[in-house]
JSON list of C-alpha atoms in Angstrom, two decimals:
[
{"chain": "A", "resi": 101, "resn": "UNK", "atom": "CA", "xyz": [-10.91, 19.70, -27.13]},
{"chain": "A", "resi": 102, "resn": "UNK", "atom": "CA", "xyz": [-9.30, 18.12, -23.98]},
{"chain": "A", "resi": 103, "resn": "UNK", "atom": "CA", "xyz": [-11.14, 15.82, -21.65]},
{"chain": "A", "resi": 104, "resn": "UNK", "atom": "CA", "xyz": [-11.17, 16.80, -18.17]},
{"chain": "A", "resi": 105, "resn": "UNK", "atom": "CA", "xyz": [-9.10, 13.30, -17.82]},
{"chain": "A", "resi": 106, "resn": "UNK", "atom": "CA", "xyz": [-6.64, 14.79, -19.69]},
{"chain": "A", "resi": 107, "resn": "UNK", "atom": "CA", "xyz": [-6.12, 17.97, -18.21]},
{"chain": "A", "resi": 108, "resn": "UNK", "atom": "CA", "xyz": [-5.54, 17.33, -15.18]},
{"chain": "A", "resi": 109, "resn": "UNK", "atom": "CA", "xyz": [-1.52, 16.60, -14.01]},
{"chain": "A", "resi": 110, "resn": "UNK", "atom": "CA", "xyz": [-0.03, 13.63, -12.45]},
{"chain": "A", "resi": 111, "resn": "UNK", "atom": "CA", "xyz": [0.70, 14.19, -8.56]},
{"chain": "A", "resi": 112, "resn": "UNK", "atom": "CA", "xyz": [4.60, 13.24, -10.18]},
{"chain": "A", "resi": 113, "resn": "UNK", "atom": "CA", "xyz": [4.23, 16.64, -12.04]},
{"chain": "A", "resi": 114, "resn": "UNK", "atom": "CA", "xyz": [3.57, 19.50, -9.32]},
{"chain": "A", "resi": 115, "resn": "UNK", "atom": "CA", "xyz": [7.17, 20.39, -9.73]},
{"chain": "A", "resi": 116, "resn": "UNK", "atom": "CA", "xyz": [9.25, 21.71, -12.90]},
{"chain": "A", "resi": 117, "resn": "UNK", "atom": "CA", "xyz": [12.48, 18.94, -11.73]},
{"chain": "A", "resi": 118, "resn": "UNK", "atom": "CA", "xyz": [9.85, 16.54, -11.65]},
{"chain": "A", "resi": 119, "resn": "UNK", "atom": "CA", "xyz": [8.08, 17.33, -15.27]},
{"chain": "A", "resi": 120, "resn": "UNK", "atom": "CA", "xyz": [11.73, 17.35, -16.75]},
{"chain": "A", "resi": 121, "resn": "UNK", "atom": "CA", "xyz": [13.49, 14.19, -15.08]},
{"chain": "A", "resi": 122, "resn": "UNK", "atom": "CA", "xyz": [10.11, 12.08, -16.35]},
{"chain": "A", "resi": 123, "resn": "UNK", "atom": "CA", "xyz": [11.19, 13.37, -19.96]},
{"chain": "A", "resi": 124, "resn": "UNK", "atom": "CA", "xyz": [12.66, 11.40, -23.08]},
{"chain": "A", "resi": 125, "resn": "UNK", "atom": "CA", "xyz": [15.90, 14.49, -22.91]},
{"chain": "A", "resi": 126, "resn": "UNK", "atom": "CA", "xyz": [16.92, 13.38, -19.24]},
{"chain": "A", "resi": 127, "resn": "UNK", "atom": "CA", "xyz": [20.14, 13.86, -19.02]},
{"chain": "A", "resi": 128, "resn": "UNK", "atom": "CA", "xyz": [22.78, 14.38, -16.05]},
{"chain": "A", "resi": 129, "resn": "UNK", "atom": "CA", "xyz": [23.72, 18.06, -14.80]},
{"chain": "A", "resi": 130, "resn": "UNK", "atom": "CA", "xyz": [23.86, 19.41, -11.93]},
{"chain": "A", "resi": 131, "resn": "UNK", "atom": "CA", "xyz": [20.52, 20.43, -11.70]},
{"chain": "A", "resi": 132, "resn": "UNK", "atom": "CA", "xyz": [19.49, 17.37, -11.70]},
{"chain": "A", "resi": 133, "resn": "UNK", "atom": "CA", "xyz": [21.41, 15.81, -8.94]},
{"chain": "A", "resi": 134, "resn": "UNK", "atom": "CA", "xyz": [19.63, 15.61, -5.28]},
{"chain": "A", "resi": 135, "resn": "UNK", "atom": "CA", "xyz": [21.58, 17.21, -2.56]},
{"chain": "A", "resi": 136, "resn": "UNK", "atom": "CA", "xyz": [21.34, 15.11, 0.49]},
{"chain": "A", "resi": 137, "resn": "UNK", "atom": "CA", "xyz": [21.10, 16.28, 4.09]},
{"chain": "A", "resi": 138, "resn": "UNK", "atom": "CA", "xyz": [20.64, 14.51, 6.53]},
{"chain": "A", "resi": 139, "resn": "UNK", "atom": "CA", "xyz": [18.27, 15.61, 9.44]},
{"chain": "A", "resi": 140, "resn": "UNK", "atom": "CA", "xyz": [19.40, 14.09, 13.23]},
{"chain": "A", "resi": 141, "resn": "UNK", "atom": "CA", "xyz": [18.28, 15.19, 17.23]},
{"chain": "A", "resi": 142, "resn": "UNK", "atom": "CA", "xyz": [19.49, 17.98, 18.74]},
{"chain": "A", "resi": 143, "resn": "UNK", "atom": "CA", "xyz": [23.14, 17.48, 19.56]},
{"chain": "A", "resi": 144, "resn": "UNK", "atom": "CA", "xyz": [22.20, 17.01, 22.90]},
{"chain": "A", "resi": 145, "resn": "UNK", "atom": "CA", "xyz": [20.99, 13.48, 24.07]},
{"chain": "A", "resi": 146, "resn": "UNK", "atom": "CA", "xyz": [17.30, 13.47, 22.79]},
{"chain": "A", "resi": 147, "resn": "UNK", "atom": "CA", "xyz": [14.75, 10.88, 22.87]},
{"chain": "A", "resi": 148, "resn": "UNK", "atom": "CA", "xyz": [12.76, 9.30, 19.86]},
{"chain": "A", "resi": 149, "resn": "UNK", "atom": "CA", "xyz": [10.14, 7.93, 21.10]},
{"chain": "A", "resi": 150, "resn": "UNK", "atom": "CA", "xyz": [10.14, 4.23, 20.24]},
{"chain": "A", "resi": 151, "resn": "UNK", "atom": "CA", "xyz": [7.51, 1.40, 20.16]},
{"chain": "A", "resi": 152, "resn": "UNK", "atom": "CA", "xyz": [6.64, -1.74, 18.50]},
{"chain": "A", "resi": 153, "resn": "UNK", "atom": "CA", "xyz": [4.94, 0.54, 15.07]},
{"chain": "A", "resi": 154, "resn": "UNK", "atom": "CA", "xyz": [7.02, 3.50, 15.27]},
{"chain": "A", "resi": 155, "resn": "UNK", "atom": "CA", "xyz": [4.09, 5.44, 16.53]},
{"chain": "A", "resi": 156, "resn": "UNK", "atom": "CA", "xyz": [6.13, 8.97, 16.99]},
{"chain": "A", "resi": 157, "resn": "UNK", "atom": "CA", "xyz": [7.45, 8.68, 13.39]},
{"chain": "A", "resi": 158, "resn": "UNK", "atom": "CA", "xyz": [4.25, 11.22, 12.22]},
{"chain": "A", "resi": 159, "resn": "UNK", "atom": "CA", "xyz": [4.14, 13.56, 15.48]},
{"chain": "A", "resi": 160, "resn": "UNK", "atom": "CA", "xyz": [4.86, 17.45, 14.62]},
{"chain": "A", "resi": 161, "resn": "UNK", "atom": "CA", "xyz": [7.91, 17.72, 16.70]},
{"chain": "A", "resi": 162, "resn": "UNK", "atom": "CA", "xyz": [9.98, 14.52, 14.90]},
{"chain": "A", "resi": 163, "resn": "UNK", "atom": "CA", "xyz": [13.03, 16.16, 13.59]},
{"chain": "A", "resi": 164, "resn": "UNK", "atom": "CA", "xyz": [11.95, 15.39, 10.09]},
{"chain": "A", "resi": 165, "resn": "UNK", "atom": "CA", "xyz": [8.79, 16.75, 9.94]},
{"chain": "A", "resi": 166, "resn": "UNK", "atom": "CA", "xyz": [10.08, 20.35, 12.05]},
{"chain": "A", "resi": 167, "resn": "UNK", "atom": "CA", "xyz": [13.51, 19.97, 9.21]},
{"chain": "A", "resi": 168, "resn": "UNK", "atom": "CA", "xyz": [10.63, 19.52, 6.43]},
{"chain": "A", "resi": 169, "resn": "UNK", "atom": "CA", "xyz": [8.69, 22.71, 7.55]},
{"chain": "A", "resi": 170, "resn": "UNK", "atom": "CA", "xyz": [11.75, 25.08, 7.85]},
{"chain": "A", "resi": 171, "resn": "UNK", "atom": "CA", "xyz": [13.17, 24.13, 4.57]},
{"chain": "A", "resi": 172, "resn": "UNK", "atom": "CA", "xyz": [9.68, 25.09, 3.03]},
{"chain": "A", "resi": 173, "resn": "UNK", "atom": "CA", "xyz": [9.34, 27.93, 5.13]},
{"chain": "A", "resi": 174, "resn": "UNK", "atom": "CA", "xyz": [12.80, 29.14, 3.66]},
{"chain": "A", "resi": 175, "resn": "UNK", "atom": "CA", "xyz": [12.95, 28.18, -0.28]},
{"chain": "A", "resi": 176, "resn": "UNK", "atom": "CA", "xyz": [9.01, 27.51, -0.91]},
{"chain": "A", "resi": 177, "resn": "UNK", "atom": "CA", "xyz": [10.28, 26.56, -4.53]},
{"chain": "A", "resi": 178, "resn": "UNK", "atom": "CA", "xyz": [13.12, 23.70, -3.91]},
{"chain": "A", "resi": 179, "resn": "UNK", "atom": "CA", "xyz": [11.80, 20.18, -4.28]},
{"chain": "A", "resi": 180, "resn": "UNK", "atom": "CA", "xyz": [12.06, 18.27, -1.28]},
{"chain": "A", "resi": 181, "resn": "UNK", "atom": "CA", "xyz": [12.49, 14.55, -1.04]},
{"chain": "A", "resi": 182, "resn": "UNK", "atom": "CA", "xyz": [12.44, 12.61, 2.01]},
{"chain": "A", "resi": 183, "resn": "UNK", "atom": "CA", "xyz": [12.91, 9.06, 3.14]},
{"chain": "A", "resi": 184, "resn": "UNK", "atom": "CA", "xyz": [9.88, 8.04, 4.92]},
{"chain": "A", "resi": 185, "resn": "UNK", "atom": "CA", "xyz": [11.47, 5.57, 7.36]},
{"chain": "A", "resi": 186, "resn": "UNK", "atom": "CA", "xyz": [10.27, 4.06, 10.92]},
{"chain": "A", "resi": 187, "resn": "UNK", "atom": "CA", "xyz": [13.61, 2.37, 12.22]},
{"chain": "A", "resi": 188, "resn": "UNK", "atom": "CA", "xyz": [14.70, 5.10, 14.61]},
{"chain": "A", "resi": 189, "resn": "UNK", "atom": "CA", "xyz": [11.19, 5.00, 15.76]},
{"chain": "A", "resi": 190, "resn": "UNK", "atom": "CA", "xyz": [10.53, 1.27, 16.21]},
{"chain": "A", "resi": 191, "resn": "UNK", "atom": "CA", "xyz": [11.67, -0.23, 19.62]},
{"chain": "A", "resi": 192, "resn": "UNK", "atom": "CA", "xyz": [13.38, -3.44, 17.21]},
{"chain": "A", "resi": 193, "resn": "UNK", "atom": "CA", "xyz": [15.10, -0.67, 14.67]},
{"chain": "A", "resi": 194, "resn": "UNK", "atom": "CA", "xyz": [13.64, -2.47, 11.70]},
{"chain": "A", "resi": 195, "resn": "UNK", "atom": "CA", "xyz": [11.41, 0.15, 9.02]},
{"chain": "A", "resi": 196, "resn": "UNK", "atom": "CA", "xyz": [8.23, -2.03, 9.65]},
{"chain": "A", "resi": 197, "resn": "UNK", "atom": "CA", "xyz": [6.22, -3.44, 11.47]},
{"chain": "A", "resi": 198, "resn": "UNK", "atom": "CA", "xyz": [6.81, -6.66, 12.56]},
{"chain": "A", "resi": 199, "resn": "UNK", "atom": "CA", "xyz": [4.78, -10.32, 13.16]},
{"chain": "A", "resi": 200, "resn": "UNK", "atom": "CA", "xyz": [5.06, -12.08, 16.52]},
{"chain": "A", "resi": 201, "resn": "UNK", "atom": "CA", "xyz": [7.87, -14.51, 14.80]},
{"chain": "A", "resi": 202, "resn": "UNK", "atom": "CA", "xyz": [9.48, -11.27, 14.20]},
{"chain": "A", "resi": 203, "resn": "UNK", "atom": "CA", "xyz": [8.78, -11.63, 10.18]},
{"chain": "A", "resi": 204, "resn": "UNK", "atom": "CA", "xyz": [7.58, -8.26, 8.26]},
{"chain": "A", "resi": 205, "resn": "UNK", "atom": "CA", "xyz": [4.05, -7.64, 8.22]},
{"chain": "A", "resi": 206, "resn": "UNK", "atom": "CA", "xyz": [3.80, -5.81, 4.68]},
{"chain": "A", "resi": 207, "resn": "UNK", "atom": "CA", "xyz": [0.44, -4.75, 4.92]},
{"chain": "A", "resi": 208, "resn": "UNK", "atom": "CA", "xyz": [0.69, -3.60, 8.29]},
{"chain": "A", "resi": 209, "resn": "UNK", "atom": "CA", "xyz": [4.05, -1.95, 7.89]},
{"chain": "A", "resi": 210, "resn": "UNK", "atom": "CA", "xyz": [2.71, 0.21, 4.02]},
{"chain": "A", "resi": 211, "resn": "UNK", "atom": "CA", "xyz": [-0.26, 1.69, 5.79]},
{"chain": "A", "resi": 212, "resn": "UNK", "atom": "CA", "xyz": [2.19, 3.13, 8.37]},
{"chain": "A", "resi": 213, "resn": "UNK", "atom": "CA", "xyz": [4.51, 3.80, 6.09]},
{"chain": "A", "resi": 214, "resn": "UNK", "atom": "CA", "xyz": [1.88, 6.24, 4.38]},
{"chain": "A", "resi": 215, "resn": "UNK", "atom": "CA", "xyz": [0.43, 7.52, 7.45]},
{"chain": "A", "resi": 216, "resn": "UNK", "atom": "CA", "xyz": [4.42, 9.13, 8.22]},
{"chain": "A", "resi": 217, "resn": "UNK", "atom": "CA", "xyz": [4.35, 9.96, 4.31]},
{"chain": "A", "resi": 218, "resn": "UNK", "atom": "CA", "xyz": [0.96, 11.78, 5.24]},
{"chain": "A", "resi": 219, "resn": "UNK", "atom": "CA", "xyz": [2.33, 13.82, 7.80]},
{"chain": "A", "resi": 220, "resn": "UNK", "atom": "CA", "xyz": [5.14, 14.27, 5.72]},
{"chain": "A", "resi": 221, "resn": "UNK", "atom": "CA", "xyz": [2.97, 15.82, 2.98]},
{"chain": "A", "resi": 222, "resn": "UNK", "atom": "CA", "xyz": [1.06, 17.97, 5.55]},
{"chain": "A", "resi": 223, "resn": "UNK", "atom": "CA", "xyz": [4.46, 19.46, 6.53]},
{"chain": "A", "resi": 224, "resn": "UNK", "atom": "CA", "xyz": [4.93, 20.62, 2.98]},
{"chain": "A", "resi": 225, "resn": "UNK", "atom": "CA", "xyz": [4.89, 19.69, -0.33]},
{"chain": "A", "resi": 226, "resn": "UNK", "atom": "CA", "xyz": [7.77, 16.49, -1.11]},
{"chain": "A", "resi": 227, "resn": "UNK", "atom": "CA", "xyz": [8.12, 13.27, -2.71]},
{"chain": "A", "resi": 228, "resn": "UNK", "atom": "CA", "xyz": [8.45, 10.49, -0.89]},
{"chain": "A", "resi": 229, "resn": "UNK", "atom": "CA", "xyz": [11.56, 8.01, -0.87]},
{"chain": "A", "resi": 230, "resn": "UNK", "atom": "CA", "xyz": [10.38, 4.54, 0.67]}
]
């Protein structure tokens, strides 16, 4: 008889691509490959809005999160994997957030990290690329 410890999945298992890349018979097909693409603004001149944390990185209307929703809307079943990333939201450009000698404040810059991976999650189910 199984433990309820041992019942219950890792969060690195939800998906069947998942469950088999983690396996000892890993091997490469095409199946297996990510396809990227790569979410941008409109074509038109658009604004990100940009400040010293990247605070619009985990709004509903960043094109990531409103690209994350549609692709779940349309294949429920594909595995999604995004780069959680604050550079086009940061008024410097760097992914973090940043001392006042300008070094990288890693504490700072993880929890914002996983607040965008958050929203990220709330738009639908992905893995996270940091």
């Amino acid at each position: 008889m199984q433990t309820p410890a041992e019942s219950i999945l890792h969060s690195g298992y939800f998906h069947p691509t998942l469950r088999y890349w983690q396996t000892c018979a890993t091997d490469l097909r095409p199946d297996n490959l990510i396809y990227p693409i790569f979410i941008t603004p409109h074509l038109q001149p658009s604004f990100l809005f940009q400040d010293e944390r990247g605070s619009g990185a985990d709004s509903d209307d960043t094109p990531a999160v409103l690209a994350i929703k549609k692709i779940r809307s349309l294949f429920p079943e594909l595995l999604v994997a995004c780069d959680v990333c604050l550079c086009p939201y940061t008024s410097h450009g760097h992914c973090g957030i940043l001392t006042e000698d300008g070094a990288v404040n890693n504490d700072a810059s993880c929890l914002r990290l996983a607040e965008v991976a958050l929203a990220y999650a709330r738009a639908g189910k992905c893995i996270f690329l940091v």
